[in-house]
CSV table of C-alpha atoms and ligand atoms in Angstrom, one decimal:
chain,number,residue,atom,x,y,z
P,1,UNK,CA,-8.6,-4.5,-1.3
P,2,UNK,CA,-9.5,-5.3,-4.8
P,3,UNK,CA,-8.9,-9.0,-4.1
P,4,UNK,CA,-10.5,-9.1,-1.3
P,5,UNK,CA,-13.7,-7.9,-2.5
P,6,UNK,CA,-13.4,-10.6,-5.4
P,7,UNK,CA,-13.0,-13.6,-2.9
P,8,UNK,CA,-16.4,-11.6,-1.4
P,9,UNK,CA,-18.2,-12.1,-4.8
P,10,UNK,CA,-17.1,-15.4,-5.5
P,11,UNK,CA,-18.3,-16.4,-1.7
P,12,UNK,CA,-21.4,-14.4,-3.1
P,13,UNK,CA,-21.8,-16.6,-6.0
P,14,UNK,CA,-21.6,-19.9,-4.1
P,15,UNK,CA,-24.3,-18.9,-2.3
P,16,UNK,CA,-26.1,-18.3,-5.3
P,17,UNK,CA,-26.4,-14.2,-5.0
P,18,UNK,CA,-23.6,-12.6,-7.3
P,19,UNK,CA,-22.8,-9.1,-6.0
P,20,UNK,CA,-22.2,-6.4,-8.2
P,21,UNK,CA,-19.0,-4.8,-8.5
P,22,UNK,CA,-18.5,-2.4,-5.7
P,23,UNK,CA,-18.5,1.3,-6.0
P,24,UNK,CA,-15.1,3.1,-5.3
P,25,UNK,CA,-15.7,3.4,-1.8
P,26,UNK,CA,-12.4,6.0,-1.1
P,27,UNK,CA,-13.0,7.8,-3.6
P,28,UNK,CA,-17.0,8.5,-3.0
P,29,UNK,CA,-15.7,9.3,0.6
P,30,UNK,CA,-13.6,12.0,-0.8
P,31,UNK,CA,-16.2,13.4,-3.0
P,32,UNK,CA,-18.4,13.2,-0.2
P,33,UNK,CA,-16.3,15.2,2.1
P,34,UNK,CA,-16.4,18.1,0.2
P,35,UNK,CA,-19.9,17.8,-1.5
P,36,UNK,CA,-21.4,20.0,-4.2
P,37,UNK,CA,-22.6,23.6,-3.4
P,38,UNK,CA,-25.9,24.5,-3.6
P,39,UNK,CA,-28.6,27.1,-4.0
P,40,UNK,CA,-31.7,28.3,-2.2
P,41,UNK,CA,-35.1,30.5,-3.6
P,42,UNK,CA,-34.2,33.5,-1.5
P,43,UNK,CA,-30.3,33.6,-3.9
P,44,UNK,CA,-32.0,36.1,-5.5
P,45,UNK,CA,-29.2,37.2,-8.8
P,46,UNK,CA,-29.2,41.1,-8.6
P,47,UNK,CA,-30.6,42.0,-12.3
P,48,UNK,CA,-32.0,39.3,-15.3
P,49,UNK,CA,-29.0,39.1,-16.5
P,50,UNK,CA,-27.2,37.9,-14.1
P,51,UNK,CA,-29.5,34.5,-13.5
P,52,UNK,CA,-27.7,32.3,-15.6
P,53,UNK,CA,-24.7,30.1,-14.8
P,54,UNK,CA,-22.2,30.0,-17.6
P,55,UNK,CA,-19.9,26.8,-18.5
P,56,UNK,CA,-16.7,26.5,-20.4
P,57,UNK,CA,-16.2,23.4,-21.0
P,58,UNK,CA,-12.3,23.9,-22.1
P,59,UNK,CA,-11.2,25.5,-19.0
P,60,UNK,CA,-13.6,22.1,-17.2
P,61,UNK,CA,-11.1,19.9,-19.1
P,62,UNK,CA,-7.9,21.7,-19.0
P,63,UNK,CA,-8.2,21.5,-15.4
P,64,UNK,CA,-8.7,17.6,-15.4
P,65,UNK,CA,-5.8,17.1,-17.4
P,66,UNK,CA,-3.7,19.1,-15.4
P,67,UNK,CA,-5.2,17.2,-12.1
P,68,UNK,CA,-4.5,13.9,-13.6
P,69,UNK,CA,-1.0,14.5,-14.9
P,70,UNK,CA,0.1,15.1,-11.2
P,71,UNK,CA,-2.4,12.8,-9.6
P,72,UNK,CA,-2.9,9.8,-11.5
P,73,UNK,CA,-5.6,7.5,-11.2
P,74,UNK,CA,-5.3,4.5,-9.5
P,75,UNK,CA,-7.3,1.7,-8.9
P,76,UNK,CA,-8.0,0.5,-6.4
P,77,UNK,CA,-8.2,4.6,-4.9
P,78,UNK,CA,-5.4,5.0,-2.3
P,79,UNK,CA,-6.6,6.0,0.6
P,80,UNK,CA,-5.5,9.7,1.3
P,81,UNK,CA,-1.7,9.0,1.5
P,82,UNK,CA,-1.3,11.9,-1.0
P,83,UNK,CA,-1.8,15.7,0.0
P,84,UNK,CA,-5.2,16.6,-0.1
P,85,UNK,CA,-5.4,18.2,-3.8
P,86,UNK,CA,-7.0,21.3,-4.0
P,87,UNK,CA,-10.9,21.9,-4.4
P,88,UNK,CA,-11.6,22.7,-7.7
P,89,UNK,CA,-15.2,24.6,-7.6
P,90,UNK,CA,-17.3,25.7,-10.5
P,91,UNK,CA,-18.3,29.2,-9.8
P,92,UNK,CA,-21.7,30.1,-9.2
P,93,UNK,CA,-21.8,34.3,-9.5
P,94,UNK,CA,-22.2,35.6,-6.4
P,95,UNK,CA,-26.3,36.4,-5.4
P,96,UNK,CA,-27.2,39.3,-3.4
P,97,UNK,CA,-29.0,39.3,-0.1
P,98,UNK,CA,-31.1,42.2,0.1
P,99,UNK,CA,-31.5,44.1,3.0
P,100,UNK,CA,-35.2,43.6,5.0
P,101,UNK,CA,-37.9,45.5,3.0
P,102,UNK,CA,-35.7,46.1,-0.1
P,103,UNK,CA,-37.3,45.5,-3.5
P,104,UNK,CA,-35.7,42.3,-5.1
P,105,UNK,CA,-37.5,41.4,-8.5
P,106,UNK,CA,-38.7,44.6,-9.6
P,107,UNK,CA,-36.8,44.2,-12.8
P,108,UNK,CA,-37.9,40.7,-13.6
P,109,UNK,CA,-40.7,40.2,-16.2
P,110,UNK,CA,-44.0,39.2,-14.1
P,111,UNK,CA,-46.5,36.1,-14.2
P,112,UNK,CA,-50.4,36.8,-12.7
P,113,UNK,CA,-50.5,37.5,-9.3
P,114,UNK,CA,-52.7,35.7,-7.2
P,115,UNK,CA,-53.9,38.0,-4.3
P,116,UNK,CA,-57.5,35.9,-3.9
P,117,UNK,CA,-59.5,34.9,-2.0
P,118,UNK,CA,-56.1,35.8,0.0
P,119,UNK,CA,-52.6,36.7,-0.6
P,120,UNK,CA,-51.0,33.4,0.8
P,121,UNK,CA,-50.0,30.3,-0.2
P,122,UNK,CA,-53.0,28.2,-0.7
P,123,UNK,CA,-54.2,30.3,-2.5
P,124,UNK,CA,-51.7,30.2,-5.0
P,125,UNK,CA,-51.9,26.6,-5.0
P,126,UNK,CA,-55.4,26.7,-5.9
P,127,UNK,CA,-54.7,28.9,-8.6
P,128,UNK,CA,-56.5,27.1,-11.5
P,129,UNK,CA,-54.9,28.7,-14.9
P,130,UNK,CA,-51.5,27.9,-13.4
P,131,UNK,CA,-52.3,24.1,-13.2
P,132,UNK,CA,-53.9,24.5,-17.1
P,133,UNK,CA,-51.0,26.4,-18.5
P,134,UNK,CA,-48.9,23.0,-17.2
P,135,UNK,CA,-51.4,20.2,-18.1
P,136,UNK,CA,-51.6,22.0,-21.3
P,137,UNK,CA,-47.7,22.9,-22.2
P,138,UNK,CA,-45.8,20.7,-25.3
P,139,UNK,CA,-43.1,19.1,-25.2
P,140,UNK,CA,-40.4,20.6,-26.8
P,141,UNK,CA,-38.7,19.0,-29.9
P,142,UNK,CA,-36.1,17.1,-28.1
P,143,UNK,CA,-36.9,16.9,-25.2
P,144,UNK,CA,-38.8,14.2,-22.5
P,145,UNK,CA,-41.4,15.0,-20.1
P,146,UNK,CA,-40.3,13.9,-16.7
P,147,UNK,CA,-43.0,15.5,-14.8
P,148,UNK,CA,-46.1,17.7,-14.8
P,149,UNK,CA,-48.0,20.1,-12.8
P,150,UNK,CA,-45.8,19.1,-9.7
P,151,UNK,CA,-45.9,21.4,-6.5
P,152,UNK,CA,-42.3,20.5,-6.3
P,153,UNK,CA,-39.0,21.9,-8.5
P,154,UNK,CA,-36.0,19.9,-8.9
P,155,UNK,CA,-32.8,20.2,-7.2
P,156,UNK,CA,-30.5,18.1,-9.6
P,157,UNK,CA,-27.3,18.1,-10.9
P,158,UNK,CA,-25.3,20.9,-12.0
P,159,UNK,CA,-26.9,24.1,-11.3
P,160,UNK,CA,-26.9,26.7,-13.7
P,161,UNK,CA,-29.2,29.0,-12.7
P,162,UNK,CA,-32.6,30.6,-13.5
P,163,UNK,CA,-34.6,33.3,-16.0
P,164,UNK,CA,-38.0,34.9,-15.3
P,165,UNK,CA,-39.9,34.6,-18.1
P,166,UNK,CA,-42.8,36.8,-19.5
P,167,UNK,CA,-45.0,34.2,-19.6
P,168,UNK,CA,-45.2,29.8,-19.1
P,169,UNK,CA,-43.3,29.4,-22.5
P,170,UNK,CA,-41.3,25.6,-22.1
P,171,UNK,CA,-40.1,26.0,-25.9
P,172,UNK,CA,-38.2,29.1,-25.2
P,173,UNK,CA,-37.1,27.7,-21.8
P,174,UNK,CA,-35.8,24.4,-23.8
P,175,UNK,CA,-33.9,27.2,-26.3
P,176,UNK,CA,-32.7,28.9,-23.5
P,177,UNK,CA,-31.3,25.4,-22.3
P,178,UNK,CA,-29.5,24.5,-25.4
P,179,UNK,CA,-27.7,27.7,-26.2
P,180,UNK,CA,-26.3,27.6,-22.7
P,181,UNK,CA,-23.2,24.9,-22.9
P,182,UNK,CA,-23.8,22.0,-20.4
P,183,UNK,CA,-27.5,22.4,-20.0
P,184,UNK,CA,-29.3,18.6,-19.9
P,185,UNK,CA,-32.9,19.5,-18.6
P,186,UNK,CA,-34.7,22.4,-17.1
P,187,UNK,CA,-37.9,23.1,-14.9
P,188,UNK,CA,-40.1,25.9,-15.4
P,189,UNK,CA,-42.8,27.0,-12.7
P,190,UNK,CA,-44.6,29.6,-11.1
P,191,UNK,CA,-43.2,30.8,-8.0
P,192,UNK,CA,-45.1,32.8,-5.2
P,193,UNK,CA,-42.3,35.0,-4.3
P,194,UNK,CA,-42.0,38.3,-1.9
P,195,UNK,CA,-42.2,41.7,-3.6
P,196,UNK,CA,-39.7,43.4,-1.2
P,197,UNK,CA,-37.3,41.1,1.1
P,198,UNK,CA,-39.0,39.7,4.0
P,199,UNK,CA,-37.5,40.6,7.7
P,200,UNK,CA,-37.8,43.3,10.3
P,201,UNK,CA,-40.6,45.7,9.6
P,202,UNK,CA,-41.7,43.4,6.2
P,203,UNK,CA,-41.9,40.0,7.8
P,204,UNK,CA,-44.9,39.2,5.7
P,205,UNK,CA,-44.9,41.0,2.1
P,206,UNK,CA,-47.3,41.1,-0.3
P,207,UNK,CA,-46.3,38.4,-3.0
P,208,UNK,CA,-46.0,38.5,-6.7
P,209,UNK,CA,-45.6,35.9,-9.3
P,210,UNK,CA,-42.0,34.5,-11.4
P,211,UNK,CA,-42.7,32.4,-14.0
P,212,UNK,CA,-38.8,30.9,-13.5
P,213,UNK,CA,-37.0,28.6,-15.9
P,214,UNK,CA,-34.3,26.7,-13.4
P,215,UNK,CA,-31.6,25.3,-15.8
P,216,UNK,CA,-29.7,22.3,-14.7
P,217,UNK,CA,-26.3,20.4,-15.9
P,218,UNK,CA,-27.7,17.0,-15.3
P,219,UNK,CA,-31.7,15.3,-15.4
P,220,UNK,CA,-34.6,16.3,-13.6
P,221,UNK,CA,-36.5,14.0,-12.5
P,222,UNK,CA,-39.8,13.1,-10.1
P,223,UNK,CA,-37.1,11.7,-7.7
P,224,UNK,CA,-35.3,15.0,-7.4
P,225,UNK,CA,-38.4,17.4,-7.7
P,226,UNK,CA,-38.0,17.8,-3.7
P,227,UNK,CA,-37.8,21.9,-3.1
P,228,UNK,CA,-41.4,22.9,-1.8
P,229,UNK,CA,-40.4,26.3,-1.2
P,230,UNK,CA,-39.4,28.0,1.8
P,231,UNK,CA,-40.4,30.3,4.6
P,232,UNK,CA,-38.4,33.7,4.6
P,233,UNK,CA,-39.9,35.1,7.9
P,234,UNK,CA,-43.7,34.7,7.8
P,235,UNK,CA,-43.6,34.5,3.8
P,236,UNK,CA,-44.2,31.3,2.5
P,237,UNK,CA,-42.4,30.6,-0.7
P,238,UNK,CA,-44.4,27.8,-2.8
P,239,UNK,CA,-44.2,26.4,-6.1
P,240,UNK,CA,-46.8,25.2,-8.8
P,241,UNK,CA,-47.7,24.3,-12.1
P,242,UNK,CA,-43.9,22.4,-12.4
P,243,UNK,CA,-42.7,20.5,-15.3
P,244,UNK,CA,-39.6,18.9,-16.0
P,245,UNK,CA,-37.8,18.2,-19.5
P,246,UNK,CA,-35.1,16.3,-20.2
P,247,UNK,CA,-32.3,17.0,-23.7
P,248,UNK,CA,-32.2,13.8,-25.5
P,249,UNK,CA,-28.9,14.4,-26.4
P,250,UNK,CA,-25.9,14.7,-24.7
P,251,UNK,CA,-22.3,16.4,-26.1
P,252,UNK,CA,-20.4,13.5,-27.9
P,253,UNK,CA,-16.5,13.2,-26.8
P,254,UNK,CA,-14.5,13.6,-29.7
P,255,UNK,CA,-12.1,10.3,-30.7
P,256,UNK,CA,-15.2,8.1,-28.9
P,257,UNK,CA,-18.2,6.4,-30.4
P,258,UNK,CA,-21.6,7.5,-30.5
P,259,UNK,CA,-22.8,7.8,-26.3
P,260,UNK,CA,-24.5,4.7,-25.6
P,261,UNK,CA,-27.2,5.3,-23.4
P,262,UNK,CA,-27.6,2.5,-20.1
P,263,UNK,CA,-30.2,4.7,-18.1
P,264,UNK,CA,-29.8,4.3,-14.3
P,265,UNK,CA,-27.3,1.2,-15.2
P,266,UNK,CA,-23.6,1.0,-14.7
P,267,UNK,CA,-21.0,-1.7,-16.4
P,268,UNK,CA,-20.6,-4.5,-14.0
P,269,UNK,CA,-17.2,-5.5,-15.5
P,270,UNK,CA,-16.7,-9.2,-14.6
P,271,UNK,CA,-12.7,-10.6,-14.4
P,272,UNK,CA,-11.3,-11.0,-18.2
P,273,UNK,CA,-11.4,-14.9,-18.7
P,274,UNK,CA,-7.7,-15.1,-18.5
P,275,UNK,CA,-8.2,-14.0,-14.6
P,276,UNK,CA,-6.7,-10.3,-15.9
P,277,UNK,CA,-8.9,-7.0,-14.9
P,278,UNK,CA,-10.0,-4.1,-17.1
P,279,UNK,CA,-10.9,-1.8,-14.6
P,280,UNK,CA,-8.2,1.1,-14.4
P,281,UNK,CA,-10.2,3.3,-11.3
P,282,UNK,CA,-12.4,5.7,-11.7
P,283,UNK,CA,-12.6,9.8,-10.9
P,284,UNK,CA,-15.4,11.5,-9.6
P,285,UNK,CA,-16.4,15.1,-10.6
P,286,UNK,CA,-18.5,17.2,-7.8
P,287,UNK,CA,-17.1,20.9,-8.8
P,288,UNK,CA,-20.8,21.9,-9.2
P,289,UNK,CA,-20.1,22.1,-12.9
P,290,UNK,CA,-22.5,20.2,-15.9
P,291,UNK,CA,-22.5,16.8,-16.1
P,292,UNK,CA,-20.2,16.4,-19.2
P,293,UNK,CA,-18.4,13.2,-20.5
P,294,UNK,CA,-15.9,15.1,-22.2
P,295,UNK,CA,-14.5,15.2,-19.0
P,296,UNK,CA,-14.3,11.8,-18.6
P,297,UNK,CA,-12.4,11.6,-22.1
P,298,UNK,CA,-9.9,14.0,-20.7
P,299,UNK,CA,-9.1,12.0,-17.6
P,300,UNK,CA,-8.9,8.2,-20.2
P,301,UNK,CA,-6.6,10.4,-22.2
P,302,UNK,CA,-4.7,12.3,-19.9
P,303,UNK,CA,-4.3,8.8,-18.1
P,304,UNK,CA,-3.0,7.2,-21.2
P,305,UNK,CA,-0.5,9.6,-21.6
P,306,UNK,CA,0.7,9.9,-18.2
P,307,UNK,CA,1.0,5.8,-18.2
P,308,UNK,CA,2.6,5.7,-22.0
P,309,UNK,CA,5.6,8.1,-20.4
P,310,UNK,CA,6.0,5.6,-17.2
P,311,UNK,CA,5.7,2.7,-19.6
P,312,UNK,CA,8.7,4.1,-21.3
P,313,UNK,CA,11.0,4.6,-18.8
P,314,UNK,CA,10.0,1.1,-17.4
P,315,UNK,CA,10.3,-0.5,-21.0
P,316,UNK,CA,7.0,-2.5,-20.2
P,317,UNK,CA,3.5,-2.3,-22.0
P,318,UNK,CA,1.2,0.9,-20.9
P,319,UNK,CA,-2.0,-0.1,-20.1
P,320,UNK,CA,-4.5,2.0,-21.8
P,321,UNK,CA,-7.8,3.3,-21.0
P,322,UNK,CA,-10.2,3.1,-24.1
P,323,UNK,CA,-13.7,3.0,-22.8
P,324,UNK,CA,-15.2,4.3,-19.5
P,325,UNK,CA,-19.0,4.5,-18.3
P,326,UNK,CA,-20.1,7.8,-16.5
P,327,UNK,CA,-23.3,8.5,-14.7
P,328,UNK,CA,-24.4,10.7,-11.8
P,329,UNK,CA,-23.7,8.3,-8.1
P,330,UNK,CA,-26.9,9.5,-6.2
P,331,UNK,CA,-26.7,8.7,-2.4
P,332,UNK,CA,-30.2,8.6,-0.7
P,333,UNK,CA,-31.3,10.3,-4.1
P,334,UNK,CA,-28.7,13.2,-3.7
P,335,UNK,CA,-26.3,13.8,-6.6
P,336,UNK,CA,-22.8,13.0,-4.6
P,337,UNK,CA,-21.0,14.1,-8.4
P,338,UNK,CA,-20.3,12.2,-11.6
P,339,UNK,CA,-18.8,9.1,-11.6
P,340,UNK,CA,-16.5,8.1,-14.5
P,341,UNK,CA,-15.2,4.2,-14.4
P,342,UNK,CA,-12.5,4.1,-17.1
P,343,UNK,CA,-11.6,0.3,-18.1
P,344,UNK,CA,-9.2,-0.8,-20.8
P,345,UNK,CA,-11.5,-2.2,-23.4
P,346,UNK,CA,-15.2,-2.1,-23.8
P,347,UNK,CA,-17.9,-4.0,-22.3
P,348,UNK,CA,-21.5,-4.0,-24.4
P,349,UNK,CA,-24.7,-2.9,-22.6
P,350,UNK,CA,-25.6,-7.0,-22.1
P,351,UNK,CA,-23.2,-6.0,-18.9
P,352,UNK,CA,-25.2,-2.9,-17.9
P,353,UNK,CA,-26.7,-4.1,-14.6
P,354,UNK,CA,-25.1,-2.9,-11.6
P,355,UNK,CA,-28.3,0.0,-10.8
P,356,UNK,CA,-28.5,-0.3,-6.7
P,357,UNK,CA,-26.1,-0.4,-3.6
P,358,UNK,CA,-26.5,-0.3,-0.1
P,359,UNK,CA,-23.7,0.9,2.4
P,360,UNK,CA,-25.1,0.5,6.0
P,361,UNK,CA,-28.8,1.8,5.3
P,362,UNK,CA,-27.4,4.5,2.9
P,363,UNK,CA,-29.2,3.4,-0.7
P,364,UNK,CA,-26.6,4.4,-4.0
P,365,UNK,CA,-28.1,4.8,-7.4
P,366,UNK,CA,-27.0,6.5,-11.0
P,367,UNK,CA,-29.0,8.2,-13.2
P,368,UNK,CA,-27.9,9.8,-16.9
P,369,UNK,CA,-25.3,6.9,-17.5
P,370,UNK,CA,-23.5,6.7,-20.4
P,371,UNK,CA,-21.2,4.5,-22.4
P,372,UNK,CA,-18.1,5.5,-24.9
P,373,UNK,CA,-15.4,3.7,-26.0
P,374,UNK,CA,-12.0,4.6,-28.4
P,375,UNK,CA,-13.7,5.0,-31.8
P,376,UNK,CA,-10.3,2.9,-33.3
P,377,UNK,CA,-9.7,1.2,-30.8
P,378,UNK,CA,-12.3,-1.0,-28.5
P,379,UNK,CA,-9.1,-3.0,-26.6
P,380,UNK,CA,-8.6,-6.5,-26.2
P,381,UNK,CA,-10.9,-8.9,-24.9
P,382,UNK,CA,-8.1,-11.6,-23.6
P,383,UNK,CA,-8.8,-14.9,-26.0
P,384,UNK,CA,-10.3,-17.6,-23.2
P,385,UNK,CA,-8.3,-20.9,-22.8
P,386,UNK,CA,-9.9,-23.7,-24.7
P,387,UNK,CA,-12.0,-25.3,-21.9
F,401,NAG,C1,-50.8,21.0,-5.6
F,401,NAG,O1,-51.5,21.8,-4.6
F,401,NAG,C2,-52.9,21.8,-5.0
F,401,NAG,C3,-53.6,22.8,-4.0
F,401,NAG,O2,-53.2,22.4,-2.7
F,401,NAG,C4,-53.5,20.4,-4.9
F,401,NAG,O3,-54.9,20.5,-5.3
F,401,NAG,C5,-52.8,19.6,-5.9
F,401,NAG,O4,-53.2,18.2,-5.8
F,401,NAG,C6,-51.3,19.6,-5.6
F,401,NAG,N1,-50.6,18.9,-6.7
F,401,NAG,C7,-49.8,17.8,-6.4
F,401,NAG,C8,-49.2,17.1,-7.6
F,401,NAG,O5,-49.6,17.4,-5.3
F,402,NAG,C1,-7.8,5.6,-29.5
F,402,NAG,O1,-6.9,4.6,-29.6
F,402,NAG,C2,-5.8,4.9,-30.6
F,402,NAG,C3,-4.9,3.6,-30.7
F,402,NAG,O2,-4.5,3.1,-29.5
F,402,NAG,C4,-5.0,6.1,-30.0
F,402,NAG,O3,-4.0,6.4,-30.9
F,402,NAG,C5,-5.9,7.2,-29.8
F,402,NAG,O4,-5.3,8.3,-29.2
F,402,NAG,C6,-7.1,6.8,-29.0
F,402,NAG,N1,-8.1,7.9,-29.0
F,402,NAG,C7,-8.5,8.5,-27.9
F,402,NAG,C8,-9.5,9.6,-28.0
F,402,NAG,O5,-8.0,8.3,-26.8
């Protein structure tokens, strides 16, 4: 497989158009299968305090390492000739439905309501102090802007839920963000939402306002600020005054270097000169959970371990991950999970250029990808032949 898509490239490069190294084809198929859950505006959490997603990180990676212990990576993937492994899924608390004409935010804190000139949604839209409450917010201390005064929200990576907030307040929406583990951005909005549940008897409701910071385990961006709203019977959910923000940092991986940061780039690994590869596989993470490289450290390590005991029994030399390269793979700009590519020595960011694939008409990007290698130990570039 592997060599056959090298005789491709070279057949590429005579004709004067390298290709990039391919994406893990069996392995996005499997992700793909079974893609990431997600979440609609009528989930409505039963009380405030129930709106947020929590993350633990050490049950995230105690679960990796027992996965890879038993399941190795391999590259290239096999194709499914081992017993599907089991799911694992990041659990999102259950939301209630309410039952037609039951109250569903009363407890939430409330933003204006905008009942004129008429209780709908362009009105709302229309609604000047809500576009000047965006255009006029600041950026909080670490943080980026990604967008503004969008009628849009973002659907991105990692949900982990929502708060109602008193009032348009982005600097206690970007606290909110960082004391939750796993949070990378949020969006905060006004939402036109139904007082009681829409349905039989209620099919139109008079609306009210959230004010709703949406947390999120991976970026938000213009590209994934795609969720217009909704219409729940005759209500018409809409959004406004939306802006997106962005952590600037990301959790380090302890044993690696500092995260080095190749934007919507991945490592296009060429063949060592000596004709040997560095590319061990790769392992894709689509539980639902945060975008979190530590994960990625836990496969490289739990991988190392698993091939030091093989290596062993086989008296040979293990071969060692000690850098990988971890992004979110989007497919038609939908997050299909994150992608770690673990290799066995490091490659600098000159070799950060692989950002776009087509398969068939289907378009693959990455966004948020990152860089670490063994703080001790960067591997071996083989030394090239004299030529
Ligand atoms: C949001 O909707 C309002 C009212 O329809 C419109 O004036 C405004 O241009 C829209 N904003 C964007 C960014 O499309
Ligand atoms: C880094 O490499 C050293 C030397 O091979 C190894 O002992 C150590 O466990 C590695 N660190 C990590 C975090 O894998």
């Amino acid at each position: 497989m592997r060599s056959a898509l090298i005789l491709a490239a070279l057949a590429a490069m005579v004709a004067g158009n390298p290709l990039p190294q391919e994406l893990d084809w069996a392995a996005i198929d499997e992700a793909l299968a079974d893609p990431i859950p997600t979440t609609t505006d009528s989930s409505i959490p039963t009380a405030p305090a129930d709106a947020l997603v929590t993350y633990d990180p050490v049950a995230e990676i105690a679960a990796v390492q027992k996965e890879i212990s038993t399941d190795p990576i391999s590259a290239p993937s096999p194709t499914a000739t081992a017993a599907p492994e089991e799911k694992r899924s990041f659990l999102v608390k259950s939301l209630a439905k309410r039952d037609a004409c039951q109250p569903e935010v009363d407890s939430f804190p409330k933003g204006p309501v905008v009942h004129s000139p008429g209780d709908d949604d362009a009105s709302f839209l229309a609604y000047q102090p809500f576009h000047d409450a965006a255009l006029g917010a600041v950026t909080p201390p670490g943080y980026t802007k990604s967008y503004t005064d969008l009628n849009k929200t973002s659907n991105a990576y990692g949900y982990m839920g929502w708060v109602a907030m008193a009032s348009y307040d982005p600097l206690a929406c970007s606290k909110l963000c960082d004391n939750n583990v796993g949070c990378a951005s949020f969006n905060i909005h006004f939402e036109r939402t139904p007082v009681v549940a829409p349905g039989a008897g209620c099919e139109n409701p008079e609306s009210t306002t959230l004010i709703k910071c949406n947390l999120w385990g991976g970026p938000v961006n213009f590209e994934n600020a795609v969720n217009t709203g909704e219409t729940r019977t005759n209500f018409v959910v809409v959004h406004t005054g939306s802006n997106g923000y962005v952590s600037k940092t990301i959790e380090p991986a302890l044993g690696y270097t500092e995260p080095l940061y190749l934007e919507d780039a991945a490592i296009n690994a060429p063949l060592n000169c000596d004709g040997t590869d560095s590319y061990m596989g790769v392992k894709i993470f689509n539980s639902g959970a945060p975008f979190d490289a530590r994960l990625c450290a836990a496969a490289c390590n739990s991988q190392n371990d698993y091939n030091t005991k093989q290596a062993l029994k086989t008296k040979t030399v293990p071969r060692l991950c000690r850098f990988f390269n971890t992004y979110i793979l989007l497919k038609n700009g939908v997050s299909v999970g994150q992608y770690c590519a673990l290799y066995t020595h490091c490659w600098d960011e000159s070799f950060a250029t692989n950002k776009l694939q087509y398969r068939g008409s289907d378009r693959y990007t990455k966004v948020f990808s990152y860089a670490f290698a063994n703080a001790t130990d960067t591997g071996v570039h083989p030394v090239c032949p004299a030529a």
